[in-house]
mmCIF file of C-alpha atoms and ligand atoms in Angstrom:
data_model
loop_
_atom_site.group_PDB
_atom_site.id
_atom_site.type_symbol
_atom_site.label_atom_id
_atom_site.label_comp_id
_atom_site.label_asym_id
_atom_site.label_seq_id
_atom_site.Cartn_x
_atom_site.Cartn_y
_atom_site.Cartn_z
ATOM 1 C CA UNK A 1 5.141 6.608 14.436
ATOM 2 C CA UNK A 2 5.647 9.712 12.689
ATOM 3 C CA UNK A 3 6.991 13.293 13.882
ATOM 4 C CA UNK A 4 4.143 15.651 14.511
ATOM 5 C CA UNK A 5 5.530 18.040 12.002
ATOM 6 C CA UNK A 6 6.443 15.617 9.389
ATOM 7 C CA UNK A 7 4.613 17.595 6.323
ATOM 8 C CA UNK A 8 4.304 20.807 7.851
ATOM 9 C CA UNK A 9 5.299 23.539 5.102
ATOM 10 C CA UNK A 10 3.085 21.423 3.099
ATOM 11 C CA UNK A 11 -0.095 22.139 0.904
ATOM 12 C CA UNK A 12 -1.551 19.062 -0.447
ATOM 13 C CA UNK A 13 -4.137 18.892 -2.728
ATOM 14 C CA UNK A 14 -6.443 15.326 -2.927
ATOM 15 C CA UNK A 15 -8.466 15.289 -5.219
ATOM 16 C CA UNK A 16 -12.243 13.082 -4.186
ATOM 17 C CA UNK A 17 -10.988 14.612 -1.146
ATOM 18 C CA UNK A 18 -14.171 15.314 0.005
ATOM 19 C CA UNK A 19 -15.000 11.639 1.433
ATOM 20 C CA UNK A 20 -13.510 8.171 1.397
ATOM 21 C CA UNK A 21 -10.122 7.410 1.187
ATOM 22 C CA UNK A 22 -9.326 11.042 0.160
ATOM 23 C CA UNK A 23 -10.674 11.962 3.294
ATOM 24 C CA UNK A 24 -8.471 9.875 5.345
ATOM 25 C CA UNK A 25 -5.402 10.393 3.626
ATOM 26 C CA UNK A 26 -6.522 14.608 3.670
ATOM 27 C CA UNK A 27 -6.836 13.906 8.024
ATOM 28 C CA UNK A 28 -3.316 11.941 8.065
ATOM 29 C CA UNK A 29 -1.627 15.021 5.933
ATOM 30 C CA UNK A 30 -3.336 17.438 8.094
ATOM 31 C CA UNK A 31 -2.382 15.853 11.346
ATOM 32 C CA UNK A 32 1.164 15.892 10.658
ATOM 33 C CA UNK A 33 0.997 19.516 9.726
ATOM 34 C CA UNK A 34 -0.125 20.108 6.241
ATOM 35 C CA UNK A 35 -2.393 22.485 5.088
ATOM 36 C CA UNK A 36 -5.127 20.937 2.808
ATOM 37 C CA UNK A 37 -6.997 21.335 0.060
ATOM 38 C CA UNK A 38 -9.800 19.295 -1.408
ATOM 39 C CA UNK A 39 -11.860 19.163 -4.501
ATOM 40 C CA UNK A 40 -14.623 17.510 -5.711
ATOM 41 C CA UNK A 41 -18.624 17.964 -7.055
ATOM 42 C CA UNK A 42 -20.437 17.653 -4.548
ATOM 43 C CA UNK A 43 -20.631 20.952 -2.026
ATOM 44 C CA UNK A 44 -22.150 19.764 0.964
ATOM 45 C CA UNK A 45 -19.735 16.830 0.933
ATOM 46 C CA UNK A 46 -16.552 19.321 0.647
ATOM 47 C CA UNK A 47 -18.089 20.826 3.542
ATOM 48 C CA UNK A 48 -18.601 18.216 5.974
ATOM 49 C CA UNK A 49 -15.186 17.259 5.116
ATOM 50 C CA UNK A 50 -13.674 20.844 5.666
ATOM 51 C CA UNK A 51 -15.017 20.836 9.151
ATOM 52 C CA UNK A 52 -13.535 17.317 9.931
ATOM 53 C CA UNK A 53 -10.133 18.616 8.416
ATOM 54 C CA UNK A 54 -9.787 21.581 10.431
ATOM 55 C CA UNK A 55 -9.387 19.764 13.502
ATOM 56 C CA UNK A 56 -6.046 19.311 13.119
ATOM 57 C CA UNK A 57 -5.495 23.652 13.033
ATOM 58 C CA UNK A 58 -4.007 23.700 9.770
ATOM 59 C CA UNK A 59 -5.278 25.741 6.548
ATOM 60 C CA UNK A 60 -8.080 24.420 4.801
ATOM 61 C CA UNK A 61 -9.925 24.732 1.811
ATOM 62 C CA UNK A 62 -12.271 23.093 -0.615
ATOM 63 C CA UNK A 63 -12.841 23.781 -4.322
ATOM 64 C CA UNK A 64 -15.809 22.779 -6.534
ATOM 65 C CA UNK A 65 -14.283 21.277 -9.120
ATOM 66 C CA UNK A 66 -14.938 18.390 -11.707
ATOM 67 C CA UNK A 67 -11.143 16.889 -12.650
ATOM 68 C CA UNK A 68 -12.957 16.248 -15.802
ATOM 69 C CA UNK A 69 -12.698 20.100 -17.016
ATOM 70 C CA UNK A 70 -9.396 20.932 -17.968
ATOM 71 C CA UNK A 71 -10.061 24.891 -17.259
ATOM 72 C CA UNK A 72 -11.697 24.383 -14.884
ATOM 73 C CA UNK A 73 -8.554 22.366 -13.111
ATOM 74 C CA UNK A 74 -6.285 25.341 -14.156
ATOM 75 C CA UNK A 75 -8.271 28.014 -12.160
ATOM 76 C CA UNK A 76 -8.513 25.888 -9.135
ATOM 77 C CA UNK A 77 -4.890 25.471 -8.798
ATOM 78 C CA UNK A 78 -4.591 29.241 -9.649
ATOM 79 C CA UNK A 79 -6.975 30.071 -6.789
ATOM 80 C CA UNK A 80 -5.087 27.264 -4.222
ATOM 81 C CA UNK A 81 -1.635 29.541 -5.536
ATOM 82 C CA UNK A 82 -3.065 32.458 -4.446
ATOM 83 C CA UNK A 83 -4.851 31.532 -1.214
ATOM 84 C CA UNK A 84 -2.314 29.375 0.529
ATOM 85 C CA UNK A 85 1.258 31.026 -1.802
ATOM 86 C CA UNK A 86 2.114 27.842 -3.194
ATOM 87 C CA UNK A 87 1.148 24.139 -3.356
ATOM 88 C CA UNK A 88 3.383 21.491 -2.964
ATOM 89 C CA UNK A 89 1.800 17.975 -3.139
ATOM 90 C CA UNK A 90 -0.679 16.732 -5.241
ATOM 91 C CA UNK A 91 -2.492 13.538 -4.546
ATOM 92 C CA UNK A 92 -5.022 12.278 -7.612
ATOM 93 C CA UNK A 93 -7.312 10.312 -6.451
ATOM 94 C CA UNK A 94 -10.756 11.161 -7.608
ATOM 95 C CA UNK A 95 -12.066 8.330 -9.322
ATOM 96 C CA UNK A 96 -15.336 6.565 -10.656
ATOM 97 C CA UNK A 97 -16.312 3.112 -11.108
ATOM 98 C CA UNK A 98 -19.277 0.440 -11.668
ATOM 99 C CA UNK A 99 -19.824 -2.901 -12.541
ATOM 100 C CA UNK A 100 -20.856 -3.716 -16.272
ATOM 101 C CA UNK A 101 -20.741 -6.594 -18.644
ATOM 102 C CA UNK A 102 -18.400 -4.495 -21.056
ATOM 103 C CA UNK A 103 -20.713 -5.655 -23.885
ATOM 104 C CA UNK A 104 -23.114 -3.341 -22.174
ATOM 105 C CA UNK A 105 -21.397 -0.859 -21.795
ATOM 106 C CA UNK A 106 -22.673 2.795 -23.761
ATOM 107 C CA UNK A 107 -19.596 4.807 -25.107
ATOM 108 C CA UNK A 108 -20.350 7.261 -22.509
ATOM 109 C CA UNK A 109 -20.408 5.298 -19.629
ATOM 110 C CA UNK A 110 -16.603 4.128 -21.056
ATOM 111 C CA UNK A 111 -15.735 7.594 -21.309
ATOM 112 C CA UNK A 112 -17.543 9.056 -18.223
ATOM 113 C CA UNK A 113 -14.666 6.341 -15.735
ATOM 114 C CA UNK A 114 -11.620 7.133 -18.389
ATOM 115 C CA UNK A 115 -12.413 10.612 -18.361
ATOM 116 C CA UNK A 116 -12.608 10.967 -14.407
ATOM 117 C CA UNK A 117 -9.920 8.377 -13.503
ATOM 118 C CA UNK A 118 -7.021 9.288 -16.565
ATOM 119 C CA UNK A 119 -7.756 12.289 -17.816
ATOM 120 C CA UNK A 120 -8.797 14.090 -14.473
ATOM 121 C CA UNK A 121 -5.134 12.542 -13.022
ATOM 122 C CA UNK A 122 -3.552 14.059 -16.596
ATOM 123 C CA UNK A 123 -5.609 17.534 -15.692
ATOM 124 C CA UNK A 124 -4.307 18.123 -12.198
ATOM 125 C CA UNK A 125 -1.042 16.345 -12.931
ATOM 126 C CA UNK A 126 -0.197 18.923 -15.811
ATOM 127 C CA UNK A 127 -1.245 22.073 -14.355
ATOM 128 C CA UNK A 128 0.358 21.439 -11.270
ATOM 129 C CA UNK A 129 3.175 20.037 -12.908
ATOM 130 C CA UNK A 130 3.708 23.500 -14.773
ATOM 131 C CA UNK A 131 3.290 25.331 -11.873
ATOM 132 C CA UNK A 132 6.484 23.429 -10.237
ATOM 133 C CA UNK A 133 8.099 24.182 -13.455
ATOM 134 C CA UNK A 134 7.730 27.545 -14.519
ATOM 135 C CA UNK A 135 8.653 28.193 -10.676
ATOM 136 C CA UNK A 136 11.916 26.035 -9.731
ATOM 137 C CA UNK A 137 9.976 24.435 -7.464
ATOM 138 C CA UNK A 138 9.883 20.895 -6.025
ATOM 139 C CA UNK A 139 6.818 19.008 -5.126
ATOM 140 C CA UNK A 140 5.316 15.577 -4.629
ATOM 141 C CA UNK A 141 2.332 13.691 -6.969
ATOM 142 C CA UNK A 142 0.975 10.464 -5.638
ATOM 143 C CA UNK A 143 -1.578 8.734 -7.785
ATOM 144 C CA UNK A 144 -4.438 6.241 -6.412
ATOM 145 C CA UNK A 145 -4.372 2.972 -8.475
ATOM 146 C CA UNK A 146 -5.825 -0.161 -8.340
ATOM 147 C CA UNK A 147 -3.922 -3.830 -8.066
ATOM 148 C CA UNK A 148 -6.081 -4.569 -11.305
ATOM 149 C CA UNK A 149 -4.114 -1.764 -13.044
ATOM 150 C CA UNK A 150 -1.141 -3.819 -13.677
ATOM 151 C CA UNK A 151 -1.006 -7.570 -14.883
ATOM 152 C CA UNK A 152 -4.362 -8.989 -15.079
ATOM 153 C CA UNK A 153 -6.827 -6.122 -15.348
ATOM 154 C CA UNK A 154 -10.400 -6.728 -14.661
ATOM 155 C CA UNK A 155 -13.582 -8.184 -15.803
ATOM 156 C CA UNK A 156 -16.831 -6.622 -14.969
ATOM 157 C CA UNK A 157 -15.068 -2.958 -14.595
ATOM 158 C CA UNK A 158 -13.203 -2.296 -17.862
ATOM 159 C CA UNK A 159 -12.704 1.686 -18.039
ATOM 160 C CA UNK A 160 -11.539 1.742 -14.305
ATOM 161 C CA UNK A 161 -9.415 -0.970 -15.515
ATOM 162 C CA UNK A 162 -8.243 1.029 -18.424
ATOM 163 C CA UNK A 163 -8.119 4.192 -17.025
ATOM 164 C CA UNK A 164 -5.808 3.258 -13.816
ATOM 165 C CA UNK A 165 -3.128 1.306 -16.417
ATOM 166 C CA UNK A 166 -3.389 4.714 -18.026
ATOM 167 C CA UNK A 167 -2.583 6.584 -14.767
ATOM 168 C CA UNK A 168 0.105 4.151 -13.855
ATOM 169 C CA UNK A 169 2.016 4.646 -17.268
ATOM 170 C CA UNK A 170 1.907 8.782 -16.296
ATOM 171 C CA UNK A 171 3.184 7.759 -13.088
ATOM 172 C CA UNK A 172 6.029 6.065 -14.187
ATOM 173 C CA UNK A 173 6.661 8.067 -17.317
ATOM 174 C CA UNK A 174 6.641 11.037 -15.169
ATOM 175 C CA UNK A 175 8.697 10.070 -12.895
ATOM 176 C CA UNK A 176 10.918 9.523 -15.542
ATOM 177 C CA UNK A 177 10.969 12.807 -16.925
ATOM 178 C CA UNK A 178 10.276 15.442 -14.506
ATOM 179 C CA UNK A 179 13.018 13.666 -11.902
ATOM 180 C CA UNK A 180 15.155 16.638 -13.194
ATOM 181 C CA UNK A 181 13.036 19.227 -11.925
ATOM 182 C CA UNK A 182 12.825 17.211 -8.426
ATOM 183 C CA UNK A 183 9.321 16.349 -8.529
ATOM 184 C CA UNK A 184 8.635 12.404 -7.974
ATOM 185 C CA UNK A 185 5.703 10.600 -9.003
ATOM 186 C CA UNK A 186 4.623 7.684 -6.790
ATOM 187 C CA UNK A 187 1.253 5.057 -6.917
ATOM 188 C CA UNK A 188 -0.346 2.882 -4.212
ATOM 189 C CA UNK A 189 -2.385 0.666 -5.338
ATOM 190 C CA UNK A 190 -4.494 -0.293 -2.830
ATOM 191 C CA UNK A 191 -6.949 -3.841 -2.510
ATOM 192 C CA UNK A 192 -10.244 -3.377 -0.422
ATOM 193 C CA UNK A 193 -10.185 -0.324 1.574
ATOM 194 C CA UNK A 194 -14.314 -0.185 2.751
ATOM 195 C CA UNK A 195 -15.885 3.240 1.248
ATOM 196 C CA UNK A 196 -19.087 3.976 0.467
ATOM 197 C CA UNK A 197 -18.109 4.926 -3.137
ATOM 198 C CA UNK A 198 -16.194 1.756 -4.044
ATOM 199 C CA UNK A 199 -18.426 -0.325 -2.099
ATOM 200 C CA UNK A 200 -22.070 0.464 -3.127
ATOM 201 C CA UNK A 201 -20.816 0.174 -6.907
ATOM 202 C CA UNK A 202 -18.797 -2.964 -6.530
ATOM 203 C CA UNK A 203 -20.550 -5.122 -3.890
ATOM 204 C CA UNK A 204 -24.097 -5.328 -4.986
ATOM 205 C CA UNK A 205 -25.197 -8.228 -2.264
ATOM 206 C CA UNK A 206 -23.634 -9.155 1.619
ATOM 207 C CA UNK A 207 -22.913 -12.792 -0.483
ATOM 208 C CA UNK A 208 -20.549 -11.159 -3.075
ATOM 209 C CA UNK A 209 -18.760 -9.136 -0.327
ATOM 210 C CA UNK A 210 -18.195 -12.605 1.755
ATOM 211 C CA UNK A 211 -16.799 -14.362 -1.338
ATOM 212 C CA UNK A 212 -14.579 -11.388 -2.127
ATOM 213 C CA UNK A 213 -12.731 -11.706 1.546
ATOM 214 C CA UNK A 214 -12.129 -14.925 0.826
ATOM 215 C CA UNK A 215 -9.389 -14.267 -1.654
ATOM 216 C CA UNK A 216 -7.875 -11.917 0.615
ATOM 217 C CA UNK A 217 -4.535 -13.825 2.488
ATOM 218 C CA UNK A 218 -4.555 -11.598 5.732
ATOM 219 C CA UNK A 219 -8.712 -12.363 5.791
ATOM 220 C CA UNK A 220 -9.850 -9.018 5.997
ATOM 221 C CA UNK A 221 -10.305 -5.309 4.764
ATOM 222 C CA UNK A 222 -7.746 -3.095 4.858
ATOM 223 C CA UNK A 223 -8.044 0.012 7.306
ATOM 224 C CA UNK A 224 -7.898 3.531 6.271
ATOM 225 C CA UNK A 225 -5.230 4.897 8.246
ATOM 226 C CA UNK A 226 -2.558 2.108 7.147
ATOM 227 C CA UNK A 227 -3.229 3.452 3.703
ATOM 228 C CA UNK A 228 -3.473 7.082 5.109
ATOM 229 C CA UNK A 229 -0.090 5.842 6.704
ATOM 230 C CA UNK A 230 1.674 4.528 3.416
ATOM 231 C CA UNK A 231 0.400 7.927 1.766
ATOM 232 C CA UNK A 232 1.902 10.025 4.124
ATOM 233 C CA UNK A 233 5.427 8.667 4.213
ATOM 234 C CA UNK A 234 5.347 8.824 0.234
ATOM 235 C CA UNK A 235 4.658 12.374 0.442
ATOM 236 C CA UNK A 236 6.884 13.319 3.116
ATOM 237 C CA UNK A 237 10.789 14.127 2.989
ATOM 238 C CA UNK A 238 11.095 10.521 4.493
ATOM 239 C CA UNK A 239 11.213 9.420 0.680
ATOM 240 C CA UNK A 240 13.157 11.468 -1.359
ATOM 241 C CA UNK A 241 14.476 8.639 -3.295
ATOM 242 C CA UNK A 242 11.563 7.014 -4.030
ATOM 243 C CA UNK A 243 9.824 8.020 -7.560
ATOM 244 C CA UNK A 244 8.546 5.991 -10.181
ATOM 245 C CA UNK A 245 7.061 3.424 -7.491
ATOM 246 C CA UNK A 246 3.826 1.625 -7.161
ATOM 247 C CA UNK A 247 3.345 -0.090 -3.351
ATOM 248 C CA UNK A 248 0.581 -2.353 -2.916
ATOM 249 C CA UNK A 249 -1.322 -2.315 -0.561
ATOM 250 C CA UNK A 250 -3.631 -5.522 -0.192
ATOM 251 C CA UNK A 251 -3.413 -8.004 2.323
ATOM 252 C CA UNK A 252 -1.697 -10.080 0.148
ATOM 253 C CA UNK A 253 -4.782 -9.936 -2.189
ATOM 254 C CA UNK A 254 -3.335 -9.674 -5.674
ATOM 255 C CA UNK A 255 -1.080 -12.783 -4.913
ATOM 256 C CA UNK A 256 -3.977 -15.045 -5.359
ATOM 257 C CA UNK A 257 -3.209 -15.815 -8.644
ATOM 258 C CA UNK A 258 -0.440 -18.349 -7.481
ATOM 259 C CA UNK A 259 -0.385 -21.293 -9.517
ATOM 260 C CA UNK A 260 -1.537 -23.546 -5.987
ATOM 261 C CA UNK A 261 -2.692 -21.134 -3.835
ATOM 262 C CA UNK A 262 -6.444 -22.562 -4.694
ATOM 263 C CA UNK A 263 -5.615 -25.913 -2.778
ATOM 264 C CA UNK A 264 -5.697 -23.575 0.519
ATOM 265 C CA UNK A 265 -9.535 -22.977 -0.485
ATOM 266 C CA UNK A 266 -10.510 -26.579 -0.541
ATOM 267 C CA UNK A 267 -9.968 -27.516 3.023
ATOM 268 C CA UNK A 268 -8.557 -26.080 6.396
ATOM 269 C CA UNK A 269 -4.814 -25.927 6.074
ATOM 270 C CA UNK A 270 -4.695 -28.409 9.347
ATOM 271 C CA UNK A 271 -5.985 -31.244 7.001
ATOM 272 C CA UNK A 272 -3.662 -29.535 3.890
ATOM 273 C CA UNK A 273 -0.810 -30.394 5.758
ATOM 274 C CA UNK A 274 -2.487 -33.755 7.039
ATOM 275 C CA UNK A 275 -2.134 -34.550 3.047
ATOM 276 C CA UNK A 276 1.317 -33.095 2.448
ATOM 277 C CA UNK A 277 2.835 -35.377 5.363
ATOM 278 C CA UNK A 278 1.131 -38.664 3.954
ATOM 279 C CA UNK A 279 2.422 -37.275 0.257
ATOM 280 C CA UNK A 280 5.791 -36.932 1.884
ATOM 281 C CA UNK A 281 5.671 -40.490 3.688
ATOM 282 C CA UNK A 282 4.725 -41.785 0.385
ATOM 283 C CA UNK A 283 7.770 -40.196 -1.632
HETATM 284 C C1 HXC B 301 -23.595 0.879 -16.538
HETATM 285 C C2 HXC B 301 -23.457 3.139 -16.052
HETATM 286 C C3 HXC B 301 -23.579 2.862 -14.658
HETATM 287 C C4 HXC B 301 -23.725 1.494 -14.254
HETATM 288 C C5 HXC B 301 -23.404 5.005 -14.936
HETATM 289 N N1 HXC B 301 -23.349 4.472 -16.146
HETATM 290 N N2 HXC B 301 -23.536 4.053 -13.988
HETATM 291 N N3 HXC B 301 -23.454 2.161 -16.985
HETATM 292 N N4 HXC B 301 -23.720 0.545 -15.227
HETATM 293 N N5 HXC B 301 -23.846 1.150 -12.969
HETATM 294 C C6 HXC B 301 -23.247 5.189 -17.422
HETATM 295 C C7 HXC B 301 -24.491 6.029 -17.652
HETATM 296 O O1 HXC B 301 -25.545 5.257 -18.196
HETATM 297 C C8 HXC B 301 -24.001 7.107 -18.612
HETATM 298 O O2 HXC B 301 -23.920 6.636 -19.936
HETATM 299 C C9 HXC B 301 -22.551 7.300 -18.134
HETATM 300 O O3 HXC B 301 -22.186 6.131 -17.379
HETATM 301 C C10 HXC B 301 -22.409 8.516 -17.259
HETATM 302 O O4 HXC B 301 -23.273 8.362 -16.134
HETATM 303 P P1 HXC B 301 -23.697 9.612 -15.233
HETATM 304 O O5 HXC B 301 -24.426 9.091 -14.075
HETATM 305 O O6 HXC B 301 -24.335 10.648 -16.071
HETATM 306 O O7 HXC B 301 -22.271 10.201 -14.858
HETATM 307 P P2 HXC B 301 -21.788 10.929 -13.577
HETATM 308 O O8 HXC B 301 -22.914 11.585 -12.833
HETATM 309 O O9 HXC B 301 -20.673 11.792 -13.991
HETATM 310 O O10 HXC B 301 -21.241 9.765 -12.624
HETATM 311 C C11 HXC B 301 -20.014 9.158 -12.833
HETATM 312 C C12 HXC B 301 -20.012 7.689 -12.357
HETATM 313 C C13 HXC B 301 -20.534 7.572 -10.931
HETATM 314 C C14 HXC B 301 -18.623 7.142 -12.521
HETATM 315 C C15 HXC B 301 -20.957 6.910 -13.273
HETATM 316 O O11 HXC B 301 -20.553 6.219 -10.521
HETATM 317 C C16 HXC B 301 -19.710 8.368 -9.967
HETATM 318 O O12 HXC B 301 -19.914 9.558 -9.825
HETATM 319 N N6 HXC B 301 -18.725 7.759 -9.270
HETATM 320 C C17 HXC B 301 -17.821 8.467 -8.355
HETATM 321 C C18 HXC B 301 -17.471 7.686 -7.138
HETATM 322 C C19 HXC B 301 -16.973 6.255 -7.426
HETATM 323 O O13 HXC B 301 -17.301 5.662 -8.452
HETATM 324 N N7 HXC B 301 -16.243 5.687 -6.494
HETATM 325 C C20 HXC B 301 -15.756 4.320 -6.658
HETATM 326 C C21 HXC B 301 -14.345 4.356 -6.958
HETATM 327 S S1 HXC B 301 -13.667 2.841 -6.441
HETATM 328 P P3 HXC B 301 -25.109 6.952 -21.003
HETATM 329 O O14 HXC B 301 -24.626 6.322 -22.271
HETATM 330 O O15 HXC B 301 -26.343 6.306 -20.477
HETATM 331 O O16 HXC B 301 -25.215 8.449 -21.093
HETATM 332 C C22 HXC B 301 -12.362 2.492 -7.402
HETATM 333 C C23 HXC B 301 -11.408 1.439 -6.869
HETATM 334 C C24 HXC B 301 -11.852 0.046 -7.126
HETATM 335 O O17 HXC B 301 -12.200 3.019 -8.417
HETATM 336 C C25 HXC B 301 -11.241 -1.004 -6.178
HETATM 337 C C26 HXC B 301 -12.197 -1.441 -5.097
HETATM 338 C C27 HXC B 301 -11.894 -2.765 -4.479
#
């Protein structure tokens, strides 16, 4: 589908890119010729992934780094400068999330999601951002969302709720204002992708998991490399008009909201249109 070369002269850094869907999106980049580099907290993790990532025979590196630490941020991306002369592409999508009653919820545990999910986006975002600046340079930020981020929000997972609008404002306030320097800001906001991280926080028991693919129109999960996919063509030279932009990416997921889609839940859609031809004789 793509050229084998389509980011090469690319260094991307994802951010969580150490497992998950920042892993699969970092394998996609690398495969079509980027070099990579990936941060996180957890060592071994960035390790493991490091190995997987140098398959592909592109540059590689991982940085410990919490998004949460604003200095901390700034040397990483003046290490990444130094070691691979320049970075190009930034994709934020370190995040946190659990399920709460938010009338449970501690102040920190609020905090702890915002601070990971918006200000950890704002930390990378800015530096990086700068970096472009200062040096006439043009470059790429994609930011991970959620299809709760916009419209309806969430119960049961406020700050990620919170904390993605928040990202999704940057993105298209951003966009906005650094189009002049040529740097575009784009979001995917994906549905269920399966990950360990997302899905041992936000599917306690097999019975919540089966009711949750119920609301999903295409009737199952989405697969990592159609998101690594989608990623990969926002980053690339394929879209140079596109900024400002949020694709979903959900099966069809956040259109359950439709005023009658819950009729298709009630019985099979043989005997649904069983009842629509009688309603129609009847008219
Ligand atoms: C209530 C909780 C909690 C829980 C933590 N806290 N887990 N409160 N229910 N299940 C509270 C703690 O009590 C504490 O507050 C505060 O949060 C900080 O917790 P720590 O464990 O000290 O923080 P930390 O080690 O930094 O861990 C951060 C984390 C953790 C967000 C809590 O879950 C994490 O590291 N997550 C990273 C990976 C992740 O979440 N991936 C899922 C992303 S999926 P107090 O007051 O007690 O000090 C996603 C997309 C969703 O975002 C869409 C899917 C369909």
């Amino acid at each position: 589908m793509f050229k084998e070369d389509t980011l090469k002269g690319n260094t991307i850094l994802i951010t969580g890119g150490g497992s998950g869907l920042g892993l699969s999106m970092g394998k996609k980049f690398a495969e079509l010729g980027s070099d990579i580099a990936i941060c996180g907290r957890t060592e071994k993790k960035l390790q493991n992934a490091v190995e997987e990532l140098s398959e592909f025979g592109t540059e590689v590196q991982y940085y410990v780094t919490d998004v949460r630490d604003y200095e901390a941020v700034g040397k990483m991306f003046e290490e990444i400068i130094n070691e691979f002369k320049g970075i190009t592409g930034l994709v934020n999508n370190a995040a946190g999330n659990f399920l709460s009653a938010s009338e449970d919820l501690t102040p920190n545990g609020f905090k702890t999601v915002v601070d990971i999910v918006l200000h950890g986006s704002f930390n990378c975002t800015h530096h990086f951002g700068n970096y472009l600046i200062d040096n006439k340079k043009e470059g790429n930020i994609l930011n991970i969302v959620t299809t709760y981020a916009e419209d309806a929000g969430s119960a049961f997972v406020l700050p990620s709720a919170c904390g993605k609008a928040g990202v999704l404002a940057m993105t298209r306030s951003l966009a906005f204002e650094w189009a002049e320097y040529n740097i575009r800001v784009n979001a995917i906001a994906p549905g269920p992708f399966p990950t360990e991280g997302a899905w041992t926080r936000l599917f306690p028991t097999k019975k919540v998991e089966k009711k949750y693919l119920e609301k999903i129109p295409a009737g199952r999960y989405g697969n990592h490399e159609e998101l690594a996919n989608l990623a990969a063509f926002l980053m690339s030279d394929m879209a140079p008009y596109i900024t400002g932009e949020t694709v979903t990416i959900d099966g069809g997921e956040k259109l359950s909201g439709g005023q009658f889609n819950f009729v298709d839940s009630m019985m099979s859609r043989g005997k649904l249109k069983a009842i629509f031809k009688m309603m129609k004789k009847m008219s």
